[in-house]
Coordinates of C-alpha atoms and ligand atoms in Angstrom, one line a residue:
Chain K
M1 CA -40.5 -135.9 21.1
R2 CA -40.2 -137.2 17.6
A3 CA -42.4 -139.3 15.4
Y4 CA -41.9 -141.2 12.2
I5 CA -44.2 -141.1 9.2
V6 CA -44.6 -144.5 7.5
T7 CA -46.8 -145.0 4.5
T8 CA -48.2 -148.5 3.8
L9 CA -50.8 -150.1 1.7
V10 CA -53.5 -149.6 4.3
G11 CA -52.7 -146.0 5.1
V12 CA -50.2 -143.6 6.7
F13 CA -49.0 -144.2 10.2
A14 CA -47.1 -142.0 12.6
I15 CA -45.2 -143.9 15.3
D16 CA -43.3 -142.3 18.2
E17 CA -40.1 -143.4 19.8
N18 CA -41.9 -145.7 22.2
K19 CA -43.3 -147.5 19.2
K20 CA -46.7 -146.2 19.9
I21 CA -48.9 -145.3 16.9
V22 CA -49.8 -141.7 17.5
E23 CA -51.6 -140.8 14.3
F24 CA -53.2 -142.7 11.4
S25 CA -54.9 -141.9 8.2
A26 CA -56.5 -144.8 6.3
F27 CA -56.4 -145.2 2.5
S28 CA -59.4 -146.4 0.5
R29 CA -59.7 -150.1 -0.1
N30 CA -59.5 -149.8 -3.8
P31 CA -56.4 -151.6 -4.9
K32 CA -55.9 -149.4 -8.0
E33 CA -56.1 -146.2 -5.9
V34 CA -53.7 -147.6 -3.3
A35 CA -51.2 -148.6 -5.9
E36 CA -51.4 -145.1 -7.4
K37 CA -50.9 -143.6 -4.0
L38 CA -47.9 -145.8 -3.1
K39 CA -46.3 -145.0 -6.4
R40 CA -46.8 -141.2 -5.9
S41 CA -45.6 -141.3 -2.3
E42 CA -42.2 -142.4 -3.5
I43 CA -41.8 -139.0 -5.2
E44 CA -44.0 -136.5 -3.4
I45 CA -45.8 -135.9 -0.2
L46 CA -49.4 -137.3 -0.2
P47 CA -52.3 -135.2 1.2
E48 CA -52.6 -137.9 4.0
E49 CA -49.0 -137.5 4.9
K50 CA -49.2 -133.8 4.9
E51 CA -52.2 -133.8 7.1
I52 CA -50.6 -136.1 9.7
A53 CA -47.3 -134.0 9.6
G54 CA -49.5 -130.9 10.3
R55 CA -51.3 -132.5 13.2
L56 CA -47.9 -133.7 14.7
G57 CA -46.4 -130.2 14.2
R58 CA -49.2 -128.6 16.1
K59 CA -48.5 -130.9 19.0
K60 CA -44.8 -129.8 18.8
I61 CA -43.7 -133.2 17.7
F62 CA -40.6 -133.4 15.4
V63 CA -41.6 -135.1 12.1
I64 CA -39.3 -137.6 10.3
F65 CA -40.2 -139.3 7.0
S66 CA -39.1 -142.7 6.0
N67 CA -38.2 -141.7 2.5
R68 CA -36.5 -138.7 0.9
K69 CA -38.6 -136.9 -1.6
E70 CA -39.7 -133.5 -2.9
G71 CA -40.6 -131.2 0.1
V72 CA -39.3 -133.5 2.9
K73 CA -36.9 -131.9 5.3
H74 CA -36.0 -134.8 7.6
A75 CA -35.9 -138.3 6.4
E76 CA -34.3 -141.5 7.8
P77 CA -34.9 -144.4 5.4
G78 CA -35.0 -147.9 6.9
N79 CA -35.2 -146.7 10.5
E80 CA -36.3 -149.2 13.2
F81 CA -39.7 -147.5 13.7
E82 CA -40.5 -147.9 10.0
N83 CA -39.4 -151.5 10.2
Y84 CA -41.6 -152.0 13.2
V85 CA -44.7 -150.8 11.4
R86 CA -43.9 -152.8 8.3
E87 CA -43.3 -156.0 10.2
N88 CA -46.5 -155.6 12.2
L89 CA -48.6 -154.2 9.5
R90 CA -50.9 -157.2 9.3
K91 CA -51.6 -157.0 13.0
L92 CA -52.0 -153.3 13.0
A93 CA -54.4 -153.3 10.1
I94 CA -56.5 -155.9 11.8
Q95 CA -56.4 -154.1 15.2
K96 CA -57.5 -150.9 13.6
G97 CA -60.4 -152.8 12.1
L98 CA -59.4 -151.9 8.6
I99 CA -59.2 -155.5 7.6
K100 CA -61.1 -158.4 9.0
D101 CA -58.5 -161.2 9.0
D102 CA -55.4 -162.7 7.5
A103 CA -57.3 -164.0 4.4
E104 CA -58.7 -160.6 3.7
Y105 CA -55.3 -159.0 4.2
N106 CA -53.7 -161.4 1.8
K107 CA -56.4 -160.6 -0.8
F108 CA -55.9 -156.9 -0.5
L109 CA -52.1 -157.2 -0.4
T110 CA -52.1 -159.2 -3.6
Q111 CA -54.4 -157.0 -5.5
A112 CA -52.7 -153.8 -4.5
N113 CA -49.3 -155.2 -5.4
L114 CA -50.6 -156.6 -8.7
E115 CA -51.7 -153.1 -9.6
L116 CA -48.4 -151.6 -8.6
T117 CA -46.5 -154.2 -10.6
K118 CA -48.7 -153.6 -13.6
V119 CA -47.9 -149.9 -13.5
K120 CA -44.2 -150.6 -13.3
I121 CA -44.4 -153.1 -16.2
K122 CA -46.1 -150.6 -18.4
K123 CA -43.3 -148.2 -17.7
A124 CA -40.6 -150.8 -18.4
V125 CA -42.0 -151.9 -21.8
G126 CA -40.5 -149.8 -24.5
A127 CA -37.3 -149.2 -22.6
D128 CA -35.6 -150.6 -25.7
H129 CA -37.0 -147.7 -27.7
L130 CA -35.4 -145.2 -25.4
V131 CA -32.1 -146.9 -26.1
I132 CA -32.7 -146.8 -29.8
H133 CA -33.1 -143.0 -29.7
A134 CA -30.0 -142.8 -27.6
I135 CA -27.8 -144.8 -30.0
N136 CA -29.1 -142.9 -33.0
S137 CA -28.3 -139.6 -31.2
I138 CA -24.7 -140.9 -30.8
D139 CA -24.5 -141.4 -34.6
E140 CA -25.7 -137.9 -35.1
L141 CA -23.3 -136.5 -32.6
D142 CA -20.4 -138.3 -34.3
K143 CA -21.4 -136.7 -37.6
S144 CA -21.7 -133.2 -36.0
I145 CA -18.4 -133.6 -34.3
N146 CA -16.7 -134.6 -37.5
I147 CA -18.1 -131.6 -39.4
L148 CA -17.1 -129.2 -36.7
V149 CA -13.7 -130.7 -36.2
E150 CA -13.0 -130.5 -39.9
R151 CA -14.0 -126.8 -39.9
L152 CA -11.9 -126.2 -36.7
R153 CA -8.8 -127.8 -38.2
E154 CA -9.0 -125.7 -41.4
W155 CA -9.8 -122.5 -39.6
Y156 CA -7.1 -122.8 -37.0
G157 CA -4.8 -124.1 -39.8
L158 CA -4.6 -120.6 -41.3
H159 CA -2.9 -119.5 -38.1
F160 CA -1.0 -122.7 -37.2
P161 CA -1.0 -125.1 -40.1
E162 CA 1.7 -127.4 -38.6
M163 CA -0.4 -128.5 -35.7
D164 CA -2.9 -130.4 -37.9
K165 CA -0.4 -133.2 -38.6
I166 CA 1.2 -133.3 -35.1
I167 CA -2.1 -133.6 -33.1
S168 CA -4.1 -136.2 -34.9
N169 CA -6.5 -136.9 -32.1
H170 CA -9.6 -134.6 -32.6
E171 CA -10.5 -134.2 -29.0
K172 CA -7.0 -133.3 -28.0
F173 CA -6.8 -130.8 -30.9
A174 CA -10.0 -129.1 -29.7
A175 CA -8.9 -129.1 -26.1
L176 CA -5.6 -127.4 -26.9
V177 CA -7.1 -124.7 -29.1
G178 CA -9.9 -124.1 -26.5
K179 CA -7.5 -123.8 -23.7
F180 CA -4.6 -121.8 -25.1
G181 CA -5.8 -119.8 -28.2
T182 CA -3.0 -118.5 -30.3
R183 CA 0.0 -120.6 -31.2
E184 CA 2.4 -118.5 -29.1
K185 CA 0.5 -119.5 -26.0
M186 CA 0.5 -123.3 -26.7
D187 CA 2.1 -124.8 -23.6
E188 CA 2.8 -128.2 -25.2
E189 CA 6.3 -129.5 -25.7
E190 CA 5.7 -131.2 -29.0
L191 CA 4.3 -128.0 -30.5
K192 CA 6.7 -125.4 -29.2
Q193 CA 9.4 -125.7 -31.8
F194 CA 6.8 -125.6 -34.7
S195 CA 4.9 -122.6 -33.3
E196 CA 8.1 -120.5 -33.3
Q197 CA 8.7 -121.1 -37.0
S198 CA 5.1 -121.4 -38.1
M199 CA 4.2 -120.5 -41.6
G200 CA 0.7 -119.4 -40.6
I201 CA -0.7 -115.9 -40.5
D202 CA -0.7 -113.8 -37.3
I203 CA -4.2 -113.2 -35.9
E204 CA -5.8 -110.9 -33.4
D205 CA -7.3 -111.9 -30.0
E206 CA -10.8 -111.4 -31.2
D207 CA -10.2 -113.7 -34.2
V208 CA -8.9 -116.5 -32.1
K209 CA -11.7 -116.1 -29.5
V210 CA -14.4 -117.3 -31.9
I211 CA -12.3 -120.3 -32.9
Q212 CA -11.8 -121.1 -29.2
D213 CA -15.6 -121.0 -28.7
I214 CA -16.0 -123.6 -31.5
A215 CA -13.3 -125.8 -30.0
N216 CA -15.0 -125.6 -26.6
Q217 CA -18.4 -126.5 -28.1
I218 CA -16.8 -129.6 -29.7
L219 CA -15.5 -130.6 -26.3
Q220 CA -19.0 -130.3 -24.9
L221 CA -20.3 -132.6 -27.6
Y222 CA -17.7 -135.2 -26.7
K223 CA -18.8 -135.0 -23.1
L224 CA -22.4 -135.4 -24.1
R225 CA -21.4 -138.4 -26.2
E226 CA -19.8 -140.0 -23.2
K227 CA -22.8 -139.4 -21.0
I228 CA -25.2 -141.0 -23.6
S229 CA -22.8 -144.0 -23.9
T230 CA -22.9 -144.6 -20.2
Y231 CA -26.7 -144.3 -20.2
I232 CA -26.9 -146.9 -23.0
E233 CA -24.6 -149.3 -21.2
K234 CA -26.7 -149.0 -18.0
S235 CA -30.1 -149.4 -19.7
L236 CA -28.9 -152.4 -21.7
K237 CA -27.7 -154.1 -18.5
K238 CA -31.3 -154.0 -17.4
I239 CA -33.2 -154.8 -20.6
A240 CA -30.8 -157.0 -22.4
P241 CA -28.1 -158.2 -20.0
N242 CA -27.1 -161.3 -22.0
F243 CA -27.2 -159.7 -25.4
S244 CA -25.2 -156.6 -24.4
E245 CA -22.6 -158.6 -22.5
L246 CA -21.9 -160.7 -25.6
A247 CA -22.0 -158.0 -28.2
G248 CA -20.7 -155.1 -26.2
S249 CA -23.1 -152.2 -25.4
Q250 CA -22.4 -150.1 -28.5
L251 CA -22.9 -152.9 -30.9
A252 CA -25.8 -154.3 -29.0
A253 CA -27.6 -150.9 -29.1
K254 CA -26.9 -150.6 -32.8
L255 CA -28.3 -154.1 -33.5
I256 CA -31.4 -153.4 -31.5
A257 CA -31.9 -150.1 -33.3
K258 CA -31.4 -151.7 -36.7
S259 CA -33.9 -154.5 -36.0
G260 CA -36.5 -152.1 -34.6
G261 CA -36.6 -153.4 -31.0
L262 CA -35.6 -156.2 -28.7
D263 CA -38.8 -158.1 -29.4
R264 CA -38.1 -158.2 -33.2
L265 CA -34.5 -159.1 -32.6
A266 CA -35.6 -162.0 -30.4
R267 CA -37.7 -163.3 -33.2
M268 CA -35.1 -163.0 -35.9
P269 CA -33.2 -166.0 -37.3
S270 CA -29.5 -165.7 -36.6
S271 CA -28.7 -165.4 -40.3
T272 CA -30.6 -162.2 -40.4
I273 CA -28.8 -160.9 -37.3
Q274 CA -25.5 -161.7 -39.0
L275 CA -26.4 -159.5 -41.9
L276 CA -28.1 -156.6 -40.1
G277 CA -26.7 -153.4 -41.4
A278 CA -25.4 -155.0 -44.7
E279 CA -28.7 -154.6 -46.5
K280 CA -27.2 -152.5 -49.2
A281 CA -24.5 -155.0 -50.1
L282 CA -27.1 -157.8 -49.9
F283 CA -29.4 -155.9 -52.3
R284 CA -26.5 -155.4 -54.7
F285 CA -25.7 -159.1 -54.5
L286 CA -29.2 -160.1 -55.1
H287 CA -29.3 -157.9 -58.2
G288 CA -26.2 -159.7 -59.6
H289 CA -23.6 -157.1 -58.5
G290 CA -20.8 -157.8 -56.0
K291 CA -20.1 -160.6 -53.6
S292 CA -22.6 -162.0 -51.1
P293 CA -22.0 -160.1 -47.8
R294 CA -20.7 -162.2 -44.9
H295 CA -21.5 -159.8 -42.1
G296 CA -23.2 -156.5 -41.3
L297 CA -22.9 -154.4 -38.1
I298 CA -21.4 -157.4 -36.2
F299 CA -18.2 -156.8 -38.3
S300 CA -17.1 -154.4 -35.6
H301 CA -17.1 -157.1 -32.9
P302 CA -13.5 -157.7 -31.6
L303 CA -13.8 -161.5 -32.3
I304 CA -14.2 -160.7 -36.0
Q305 CA -11.9 -157.8 -36.1
N306 CA -9.1 -159.8 -34.6
A307 CA -9.5 -162.8 -37.0
P308 CA -7.8 -163.2 -40.4
D309 CA -10.0 -162.4 -43.3
S310 CA -10.4 -166.0 -44.4
E311 CA -12.1 -167.0 -41.1
R312 CA -14.3 -164.0 -40.6
G313 CA -17.3 -165.4 -42.3
K314 CA -17.3 -168.5 -40.1
I315 CA -16.8 -166.5 -37.0
A316 CA -19.6 -164.1 -38.0
R317 CA -22.0 -167.1 -38.3
T318 CA -21.0 -168.5 -34.9
L319 CA -21.3 -165.1 -33.2
A320 CA -24.6 -164.4 -34.8
A321 CA -25.9 -167.7 -33.5
K322 CA -24.9 -166.9 -30.0
L323 CA -26.3 -163.4 -30.1
S324 CA -29.6 -164.7 -31.3
I325 CA -29.8 -167.1 -28.4
A326 CA -28.9 -164.3 -26.0
A327 CA -31.6 -162.0 -27.4
K328 CA -34.2 -164.7 -27.0
L329 CA -33.0 -165.3 -23.5
D330 CA -33.3 -161.6 -22.6
F331 CA -36.7 -161.2 -24.2
Y332 CA -38.5 -164.4 -23.2
N333 CA -36.8 -165.7 -20.1
G334 CA -34.5 -163.3 -18.4
E335 CA -32.0 -165.9 -17.1
Y336 CA -28.5 -164.5 -17.0
K337 CA -26.2 -166.9 -18.9
A338 CA -23.8 -164.5 -20.5
P339 CA -20.5 -165.6 -18.8
Q340 CA -21.1 -169.2 -19.8
M341 CA -22.1 -168.3 -23.3
K342 CA -19.1 -166.0 -23.7
K343 CA -16.8 -168.8 -22.7
E344 CA -18.4 -171.2 -25.2
L345 CA -18.2 -168.6 -27.9
E346 CA -14.5 -167.9 -27.3
E347 CA -13.7 -171.6 -27.3
R348 CA -15.6 -172.1 -30.6
V349 CA -13.7 -169.2 -32.2
K350 CA -10.4 -170.7 -31.0
E351 CA -11.4 -174.0 -32.6
I352 CA -12.1 -172.3 -35.9
L353 CA -8.8 -170.4 -35.8
S354 CA -6.7 -173.5 -35.0
S355 CA -8.4 -175.8 -37.5
K356 CA -7.4 -173.4 -40.2
K357 CA -3.7 -174.0 -39.6
Chain V
M1 CA -60.1 -206.6 -9.6
I2 CA -58.9 -204.0 -7.1
N3 CA -58.7 -200.5 -8.3
L4 CA -55.4 -199.1 -6.9
P5 CA -55.5 -195.5 -6.0
K6 CA -53.7 -193.4 -8.6
V7 CA -52.6 -190.7 -6.2
K8 CA -51.1 -191.2 -2.7
E9 CA -49.7 -188.9 -0.1
S10 CA -45.9 -188.5 0.2
K11 CA -44.2 -188.0 3.6
L12 CA -44.1 -184.3 2.9
E13 CA -46.9 -181.9 3.5
G14 CA -49.0 -181.0 0.5
I15 CA -47.0 -183.2 -1.9
F16 CA -48.5 -186.3 -3.5
I17 CA -47.1 -189.1 -5.6
T18 CA -48.7 -190.4 -8.8
D19 CA -47.1 -192.9 -11.2
G20 CA -43.6 -192.1 -9.9
K21 CA -44.1 -188.4 -10.2
F22 CA -44.8 -185.6 -7.7
A23 CA -48.0 -183.6 -7.8
T24 CA -49.7 -180.9 -5.8
K25 CA -53.4 -180.2 -5.3
N26 CA -54.6 -177.6 -7.7
L27 CA -55.6 -174.5 -5.9
I28 CA -57.5 -173.1 -8.8
L29 CA -59.6 -175.9 -10.4
G30 CA -59.1 -176.3 -14.1
E31 CA -56.3 -173.8 -14.4
K32 CA -53.0 -175.0 -15.9
V33 CA -49.9 -172.8 -15.5
Y34 CA -47.2 -174.2 -17.8
G35 CA -48.8 -177.0 -19.7
E36 CA -48.5 -179.5 -16.9
Q37 CA -50.5 -182.7 -16.7
F38 CA -53.6 -183.1 -14.6
V39 CA -54.5 -186.2 -12.6
K40 CA -58.0 -186.5 -11.1
E41 CA -59.1 -188.7 -8.3
E42 CA -62.2 -188.6 -6.1
N43 CA -63.0 -185.2 -7.5
I44 CA -59.7 -183.7 -6.5
E45 CA -57.5 -182.3 -9.2
Y46 CA -53.7 -182.7 -8.9
R47 CA -51.1 -180.9 -11.0
V48 CA -48.0 -183.0 -11.9
W49 CA -44.8 -181.3 -10.8
D50 CA -42.4 -181.6 -13.7
F51 CA -38.9 -182.3 -12.4
Y52 CA -37.4 -181.2 -15.7
R53 CA -39.0 -177.8 -15.4
S54 CA -38.8 -177.1 -11.7
K55 CA -35.8 -177.4 -9.4
P56 CA -37.5 -178.3 -6.1
A57 CA -39.2 -181.2 -7.9
A58 CA -35.9 -182.3 -9.3
A59 CA -34.4 -182.1 -5.8
L60 CA -37.3 -184.3 -4.4
K61 CA -36.8 -186.7 -7.2
K62 CA -33.1 -186.9 -6.3
G63 CA -34.0 -187.8 -2.7
L64 CA -34.2 -184.6 -0.8
K65 CA -35.6 -185.5 2.6
I66 CA -36.3 -182.1 4.2
F67 CA -38.7 -179.8 2.4
P68 CA -40.1 -177.3 4.9
L69 CA -43.1 -175.9 3.0
K70 CA -46.4 -175.9 5.0
L71 CA -49.9 -174.8 4.7
G72 CA -50.3 -171.1 5.5
M73 CA -46.6 -170.3 5.1
K74 CA -45.3 -166.9 4.1
I75 CA -42.5 -167.2 1.5
L76 CA -40.2 -164.7 -0.2
Y77 CA -39.2 -166.0 -3.7
L78 CA -36.3 -164.4 -5.4
G79 CA -36.2 -165.0 -9.2
I80 CA -39.8 -166.2 -9.4
A81 CA -39.9 -165.8 -13.2
S82 CA -43.2 -166.7 -14.8
G83 CA -44.3 -168.8 -11.9
T84 CA -43.7 -172.4 -12.9
T85 CA -42.3 -173.5 -9.6
A86 CA -44.1 -170.8 -7.6
S87 CA -47.5 -172.2 -8.8
H88 CA -46.7 -175.5 -6.9
F89 CA -45.6 -173.6 -3.8
S90 CA -48.8 -171.7 -4.1
D91 CA -50.7 -175.0 -4.2
I92 CA -48.9 -176.3 -1.1
I93 CA -49.3 -173.2 1.1
G94 CA -52.9 -172.7 0.1
S95 CA -55.0 -169.6 0.2
G96 CA -54.0 -168.8 3.8
G97 CA -50.3 -168.5 2.8
I98 CA -48.6 -165.9 0.7
I99 CA -45.6 -165.8 -1.7
Y100 CA -43.8 -162.5 -2.3
G101 CA -42.3 -163.1 -5.8
V102 CA -39.4 -160.9 -6.9
D103 CA -37.9 -160.8 -10.4
V104 CA -36.0 -158.1 -12.4
A105 CA -37.3 -159.1 -15.8
E106 CA -40.5 -157.4 -16.7
R107 CA -41.2 -159.8 -19.6
V108 CA -41.5 -162.8 -17.2
L109 CA -43.4 -160.8 -14.6
R110 CA -46.0 -160.1 -17.2
D111 CA -46.8 -163.8 -17.3
L112 CA -46.6 -164.1 -13.6
V113 CA -49.2 -161.3 -13.2
R114 CA -51.6 -163.5 -15.0
V115 CA -50.9 -166.4 -12.8
A116 CA -51.1 -164.2 -9.6
E117 CA -54.4 -162.7 -10.6
K118 CA -56.0 -166.2 -10.6
R119 CA -54.3 -167.6 -7.6
G120 CA -54.6 -164.8 -5.1
N121 CA -51.6 -165.9 -2.9
I122 CA -48.8 -164.6 -5.1
V123 CA -47.6 -161.0 -4.8
P124 CA -45.6 -160.1 -7.9
I125 CA -42.8 -157.6 -7.3
L126 CA -40.7 -156.1 -10.1
A127 CA -37.4 -155.4 -8.5
D128 CA -33.7 -156.4 -8.3
A129 CA -33.1 -158.9 -5.5
R130 CA -29.7 -157.1 -4.9
K131 CA -31.7 -154.1 -3.6
P132 CA -34.0 -155.4 -0.8
E133 CA -34.6 -151.8 0.3
E134 CA -36.6 -151.3 -2.9
Y135 CA -39.2 -153.8 -2.0
A136 CA -39.1 -153.5 1.8
S137 CA -42.4 -151.6 1.7
S138 CA -44.2 -154.5 0.1
V139 CA -42.7 -157.5 2.0
E140 CA -43.2 -158.6 5.6
K141 CA -41.2 -161.0 7.6
V142 CA -41.5 -164.5 6.1
D143 CA -41.1 -168.1 7.2
L144 CA -39.0 -169.1 4.2
V145 CA -36.8 -167.6 1.5
Y146 CA -36.3 -169.4 -1.7
E147 CA -33.7 -168.2 -4.3
D148 CA -33.3 -169.2 -7.9
V149 CA -31.6 -166.3 -9.6
A150 CA -28.6 -167.8 -11.4
S151 CA -26.2 -164.9 -11.0
D152 CA -22.6 -164.8 -9.7
D153 CA -23.6 -163.1 -6.5
Q154 CA -26.5 -165.5 -5.6
I155 CA -25.0 -166.2 -2.1
P156 CA -24.7 -162.6 -1.0
I157 CA -28.2 -161.9 -2.4
M158 CA -29.5 -164.8 -0.2
I159 CA -27.8 -163.6 2.9
R160 CA -28.9 -160.0 2.6
N161 CA -32.5 -160.9 1.9
C162 CA -32.6 -163.3 4.9
E163 CA -31.1 -160.7 7.2
K164 CA -33.8 -158.3 6.2
F165 CA -36.9 -160.5 5.8
L166 CA -36.5 -164.0 7.3
K167 CA -37.9 -164.7 10.7
E168 CA -35.4 -166.0 13.3
G169 CA -35.1 -169.8 12.9
G170 CA -36.8 -169.5 9.5
Y171 CA -36.0 -171.6 6.5
A172 CA -34.0 -170.9 3.4
M173 CA -33.7 -172.9 0.2
I174 CA -31.4 -172.1 -2.7
A175 CA -30.6 -173.6 -6.1
I176 CA -26.9 -172.9 -6.5
K177 CA -25.8 -172.8 -10.1
S178 CA -22.1 -173.4 -10.3
Q179 CA -21.8 -172.1 -13.9
S180 CA -23.2 -168.8 -12.8
I181 CA -20.8 -168.4 -9.9
D182 CA -17.6 -169.5 -11.7
V183 CA -17.5 -171.2 -15.1
T184 CA -13.8 -172.0 -14.8
K185 CA -14.0 -174.1 -11.6
P186 CA -15.4 -177.6 -11.3
P187 CA -18.9 -177.5 -9.8
K188 CA -17.8 -179.5 -6.6
E189 CA -15.3 -176.8 -5.8
V190 CA -17.8 -174.0 -6.3
Y191 CA -20.4 -175.8 -4.1
K192 CA -17.8 -176.2 -1.3
Q193 CA -17.0 -172.5 -1.2
A194 CA -20.7 -171.5 -1.4
L195 CA -21.6 -173.9 1.4
A196 CA -18.8 -172.6 3.6
E197 CA -20.1 -169.1 3.0
L198 CA -23.7 -170.1 3.8
E199 CA -22.7 -172.0 6.9
K200 CA -21.7 -168.7 8.6
H201 CA -25.4 -167.8 8.6
F202 CA -27.3 -171.0 8.3
E203 CA -27.5 -174.5 9.5
I204 CA -27.5 -176.8 6.5
L205 CA -30.3 -179.3 6.8
D206 CA -30.2 -181.2 3.5
K207 CA -28.7 -180.9 0.0
V208 CA -28.8 -182.8 -3.3
E209 CA -27.3 -182.3 -6.7
L210 CA -29.9 -181.9 -9.5
D211 CA -28.1 -183.8 -12.3
P212 CA -29.5 -185.0 -14.7
Y213 CA -32.6 -182.9 -14.4
E214 CA -30.7 -179.7 -14.1
K215 CA -27.0 -179.7 -14.9
H216 CA -24.5 -178.3 -12.4
H217 CA -27.0 -177.3 -9.7
L218 CA -26.9 -178.0 -6.0
F219 CA -30.2 -177.6 -4.1
V220 CA -29.7 -176.7 -0.4
V221 CA -32.2 -176.5 2.4
M222 CA -31.2 -174.5 5.5
K223 CA -32.3 -173.0 8.8
F224 CA -31.4 -169.4 9.7
K225 CA -29.2 -169.1 12.8
Ligands
LIG1 C1 -33.7 -169.8 -13.5 S1 -34.9 -168.5 -13.6 C2 -36.0 -168.8 -12.4 C3 -37.0 -169.9 -12.7 C4 -38.1 -170.1 -11.6 N1 -37.5 -170.0 -10.3 C5 -38.9 -171.3 -11.7 O1 -38.4 -172.4 -11.3 O2 -40.0 -171.3 -12.2 C6 -34.0 -167.1 -12.9 C7 -34.8 -165.8 -12.8 O3 -34.0 -165.0 -12.0 C8 -34.2 -163.6 -12.4 N2 -33.2 -162.8 -11.9 C9 -31.9 -162.8 -12.3 N3 -31.2 -161.9 -11.6 C10 -32.1 -161.3 -10.7 C11 -32.0 -160.3 -9.7 N4 -30.8 -159.7 -9.5 N5 -33.1 -160.0 -9.0 C12 -34.2 -160.6 -9.2 N6 -34.4 -161.5 -10.2 C13 -33.3 -161.9 -10.9 C14 -34.3 -163.8 -13.9 O4 -35.0 -162.7 -14.4 C15 -35.0 -165.1 -14.1 O5 -36.4 -164.9 -14.3

């Protein structure tokens, strides 16, 4: 015999394979408490669930939960018995005398879910600040990686100076040193001929070992960087789908960080977004030195990068205007319009570029 | 002089007509949801249903004949946002009905929470309509599913949710946004494909385009096979 444990807003049910309710433990009728319990039951076993599982166990009934979580041995999410309880919950609650009628059920249902949603909203607010830390940590990782790579190249250069020019990609450089060690062991076609006639000094195994350790650490940092980038991309899809689709996730995160949060970005005029990150140049200009800046961080956007210098200012203005709309959409409304906006933006840029000729 | 009544019943349940506009009976006296106009008659307060702000109102304005909302109905609403449209649904189904309102954006749900607290027949759910498993524990079987999410996979989202939550023979309504599904194709072509997909699961009861109230939208009312 087996029974399924199903946790609902009125309490915990155990239902057997004949769809008979064999055990039940009611929750309080306080919506806040119930919301708290439902939230907790997603991650851990509740005392009520534990008690019922214990009672079933003593009756030699095999216990199956309807969600996987800490401490659960057997779980079958979405099984037909769970569905049965959920579909008939209203009836069951009234039968058990927990709730008087439909109207009372509706009232309790609404209140409990309101509390649940409020808890979730509280958690979601400030998600942009998580992303801000993540993008800042990428900046710091880049700096660290650069310093270490520079050191690695010089250090290893004593032993194999020719390699510095041939392998210009930092990650590849670190990977080769980390894997092979001394130049004689480098199993790489393009390096072989140089390693044989290298002008570098010979070194001992223990000397090369420590250089390899540095190289491997650098690779780890690259991996970490990759992980954080993926995290940023995923988070932005949730909190700023339009903005990140138009800007690209790296640039989007940088703009959010620079402005101090999605809420502030949404309130900024597009001319400010256009110049975010160019504050120094703007300051110089306002004090009578240098030219007025045309773009800040958004300079790295492919639409500006791929345009001739003479048109970049115009494109920056167009891009900033669209980004500003996207940020407002994400913050205030939530509607996903990015594909359409992207198309409009690209068409407008085409116009700018062709009117130039 | 005869005083003509300002508000008269339409052919549809719970929907009234006043001065060429639609209106619903306000469930919560004195409460406005989105700055809509009030009309009072014989001590009953009606809320004017703005067809520029709400797609079902636009569909009715464009001559939609079948609109299956009824008193006491249970509704699953995908993409409920801050509750502009949902507030009129809430008026029509009354306090014996219930709306399960799903939206992914927490900013709009914050506004909805305020509306739901007052009305008592709206259950706000912060979740992605692509993942019905995530809200299965809050939603029961419903009589009607309405979807207004404006994403490229709005048709599969509709089908999956109906399979999970809609009663046999229940109703479904959708506002298809051609620009969201495919910007490169003309709307008519997008609609045709979408309808073909929907017809595998539903019987199409009625449909209207929403121009000029909403550009490039098709409103469809269906029955689940
Ligand atoms: C056009 S608005 C809805 C307006 C609302 N129906 C009304 O008339 O008052 C679209 C809504 O769908 C939501 N949305 C988009 N994708 C979604 C998804 N995958 N799951 C749930 N909601 C989604 C958006 O957050 C947005 O609030």
